Short mmCIF file of C-alpha atoms in Angstrom, two decimals:
data_model
loop_
_atom_site.label_atom_id
_atom_site.label_comp_id
_atom_site.label_asym_id
_atom_site.label_seq_id
_atom_site.Cartn_x
_atom_site.Cartn_y
_atom_site.Cartn_z
CA MET A 156 102.72 142.08 -43.85
CA HIS A 157 103.19 145.64 -43.45
CA GLU A 158 102.79 146.12 -47.31
CA ASP A 159 99.91 144.03 -47.79
CA LEU A 160 97.73 146.07 -45.35
CA LYS A 161 98.34 148.88 -46.30
CA TYR A 162 97.25 147.79 -50.15
CA ALA A 163 94.20 146.32 -48.68
CA LYS A 164 93.87 149.93 -47.36
CA ASN A 165 94.23 152.03 -50.55
CA GLY A 166 92.91 149.30 -52.33
CA CYS A 167 89.35 150.47 -50.87
CA MET A 168 90.01 153.41 -50.19
CA ILE A 169 89.77 153.37 -53.97
CA ILE A 170 86.81 151.35 -54.18
CA ARG A 171 85.27 153.99 -51.40
CA LEU A 172 85.75 156.11 -53.56
CA SER A 173 83.99 154.29 -56.75
CA ILE A 174 80.69 152.98 -55.63
CA THR A 175 80.66 156.86 -53.71
CA ILE A 176 81.09 158.37 -57.37
CA LEU A 177 78.82 155.90 -59.16
CA SER A 178 76.22 156.55 -56.84
CA PHE A 179 76.15 159.37 -56.83
CA SER A 180 76.07 159.99 -59.95
CA PHE A 181 72.53 158.12 -59.84
CA TYR A 182 71.31 159.92 -57.75
CA ALA A 183 72.02 163.12 -59.70
CA PHE A 184 71.37 161.63 -62.87
CA ALA A 185 67.88 160.97 -60.99
CA LEU A 186 67.03 165.05 -60.39
CA CYS A 187 67.31 166.07 -64.23
CA LEU A 188 64.61 162.84 -65.21
CA PRO A 189 60.98 162.60 -65.16
CA ALA A 190 59.94 161.33 -61.63
CA ILE A 191 55.99 160.44 -62.75
CA HIS A 192 54.28 160.63 -65.18
CA GLY A 193 50.76 161.19 -65.65
CA HIS A 194 47.70 162.60 -67.36
CA GLY A 195 50.26 163.37 -70.27
CA SER A 196 52.40 165.46 -67.51
CA SER A 197 55.45 164.94 -65.71
CA LEU A 198 57.10 165.62 -62.72
CA TYR A 199 61.08 165.78 -62.47
CA GLY A 200 62.94 164.70 -60.15
CA LEU A 201 64.30 167.86 -58.50
CA PHE A 202 60.83 169.04 -58.57
CA LEU A 203 59.75 166.39 -56.37
CA LEU A 204 63.39 166.50 -54.52
CA LEU A 205 62.36 170.53 -52.99
CA LEU A 206 58.52 169.61 -52.49
CA GLY A 207 58.10 166.22 -51.57
CA TRP A 208 59.02 166.89 -48.11
CA VAL A 209 54.98 168.22 -48.04
CA LYS A 210 53.83 164.65 -48.44
CA ALA A 211 55.90 163.54 -46.38
CA MET A 212 54.80 165.44 -43.51
CA THR A 213 51.43 165.18 -45.10
CA LEU A 214 52.04 161.30 -44.70
CA GLU A 215 50.09 161.01 -47.64
CA CYS A 216 53.51 159.72 -49.12
CA GLU A 217 56.99 159.23 -46.92
CA ALA A 218 59.33 158.20 -49.69
CA TRP A 219 60.52 161.37 -49.66
CA LEU A 220 62.54 160.69 -46.33
CA ALA A 221 64.48 157.92 -48.27
CA ASN A 222 67.23 160.78 -49.41
CA PRO A 223 68.33 162.00 -45.63
CA ILE A 224 68.36 157.96 -44.85
CA PHE A 225 70.00 157.69 -48.29
CA ALA A 226 72.76 161.40 -46.79
CA MET A 227 73.89 159.59 -43.67
CA SER A 228 73.85 156.14 -45.33
CA LEU A 229 76.42 158.12 -47.24
CA ILE A 230 77.92 159.68 -44.13
CA PHE A 231 78.64 155.89 -42.92
CA PHE A 232 80.11 154.90 -45.54
CA LEU A 233 82.41 157.03 -46.27
CA ALA A 234 83.47 157.17 -42.06
CA ALA A 235 84.10 152.86 -42.98
CA GLU A 236 81.62 152.52 -41.19
CA TYR A 237 80.01 149.77 -43.62
CA LYS A 238 77.63 147.44 -42.01
CA ILE A 239 75.43 150.51 -40.64
CA SER A 240 75.45 151.89 -43.83
CA ALA A 241 74.46 149.17 -45.55
CA LEU A 242 71.47 148.74 -43.56
CA SER A 243 70.81 152.46 -44.09
CA ALA A 244 71.34 152.19 -47.95
CA ILE A 245 68.49 149.02 -47.33
CA VAL A 246 66.46 151.02 -45.77
CA ALA A 247 66.48 153.70 -47.83
CA ALA A 248 65.63 152.02 -51.27
CA LEU A 249 63.05 150.31 -48.91
CA VAL A 250 61.57 153.52 -48.18
CA GLY A 251 61.63 154.38 -51.30
CA LEU A 252 59.34 151.50 -52.37
CA ASP A 253 56.54 154.42 -50.55
CA THR A 254 55.67 155.77 -54.38
CA PHE A 255 53.77 153.74 -55.44
CA ARG A 256 52.17 154.18 -53.08
CA LEU A 257 51.27 157.84 -54.57
CA GLU A 258 47.47 158.91 -56.21
CA ARG A 259 48.84 162.04 -57.03
CA PHE A 260 51.10 165.36 -56.80
CA GLU A 261 49.68 168.91 -56.19
CA ILE A 262 51.96 171.17 -58.64
CA ASP A 263 51.04 174.34 -57.63
CA GLU A 264 48.80 176.16 -54.77
CA ALA A 265 46.00 177.16 -57.56
CA GLY A 266 44.82 173.24 -56.63
CA ASN A 267 46.45 171.89 -60.60
CA TRP A 268 48.11 168.71 -60.05
CA VAL A 269 49.70 165.50 -61.96
CA PRO A 270 47.83 162.26 -61.12
CA PHE A 271 50.19 159.35 -60.10
CA GLU A 272 49.81 156.77 -62.72
CA ARG A 273 53.81 155.58 -63.38
CA ALA A 274 57.07 155.81 -62.00
CA GLY A 275 59.53 157.68 -64.87
CA SER A 276 63.06 156.29 -64.96
CA ALA A 277 64.17 159.29 -62.04
CA PHE A 278 62.67 156.71 -59.65
CA TYR A 279 64.66 153.67 -61.31
CA ALA A 280 67.55 155.69 -61.08
CA TRP A 281 67.22 156.89 -57.41
CA GLU A 282 66.73 153.25 -56.35
CA LEU A 283 69.57 152.16 -58.25
CA SER A 284 71.35 154.42 -56.63
CA PHE A 285 70.05 152.86 -52.78
CA VAL A 286 70.82 149.98 -54.26
CA ILE A 287 74.66 150.66 -55.48
CA LEU A 288 75.58 151.92 -52.18
CA ALA A 289 74.39 148.85 -49.91
CA ALA A 290 75.71 146.51 -52.17
CA GLY A 291 78.61 148.92 -52.01
CA ALA A 292 78.94 148.79 -48.03
CA LEU A 293 77.88 144.96 -48.10
CA TYR A 294 81.06 144.24 -49.85
CA LEU A 295 83.41 146.38 -48.36
CA TRP A 296 81.76 144.79 -44.50
CA LYS A 297 83.08 141.55 -45.62
CA ARG A 298 86.51 142.51 -46.66
CA THR A 299 87.00 144.78 -44.21
CA GLN A 300 86.41 141.14 -41.93
CA GLN A 301 89.23 139.95 -39.97
CA PRO A 302 89.50 136.35 -40.55
CA ALA A 303 88.78 134.06 -37.45
CA SER A 304 92.00 133.22 -35.42
CA PRO A 305 92.63 129.21 -35.18
#
């Protein structure tokens, strides 16, 4: 019985590490891809990560807030708090959908901006990183639940 418990914990650690790497890889990949397109221009994920907080603080588009929620979810996931991690990753994915409320994004202080016509591939990779973490946390949460005693 002791060996079964040891194997289960090691198996969860390997799965947890794999999910963490996969989720964070999609997040990092999203930083290198075009996130929004408009009038022949594109803004990349890293640009939006660095400056998107401005839109969130002015309440024009709160999608950027999915980033700190994702970070919190990742911390809970690494601490094996799977239920909280899953819920916060789901919240991050839902908050990220606020991207579609964006009308335009200012790119400099001279008043130049890019209108939001469509989401780029970065948006989908970014959202997928949240979904992967949520699915992994739900899986591990269910796996680590103790069966009910008769």
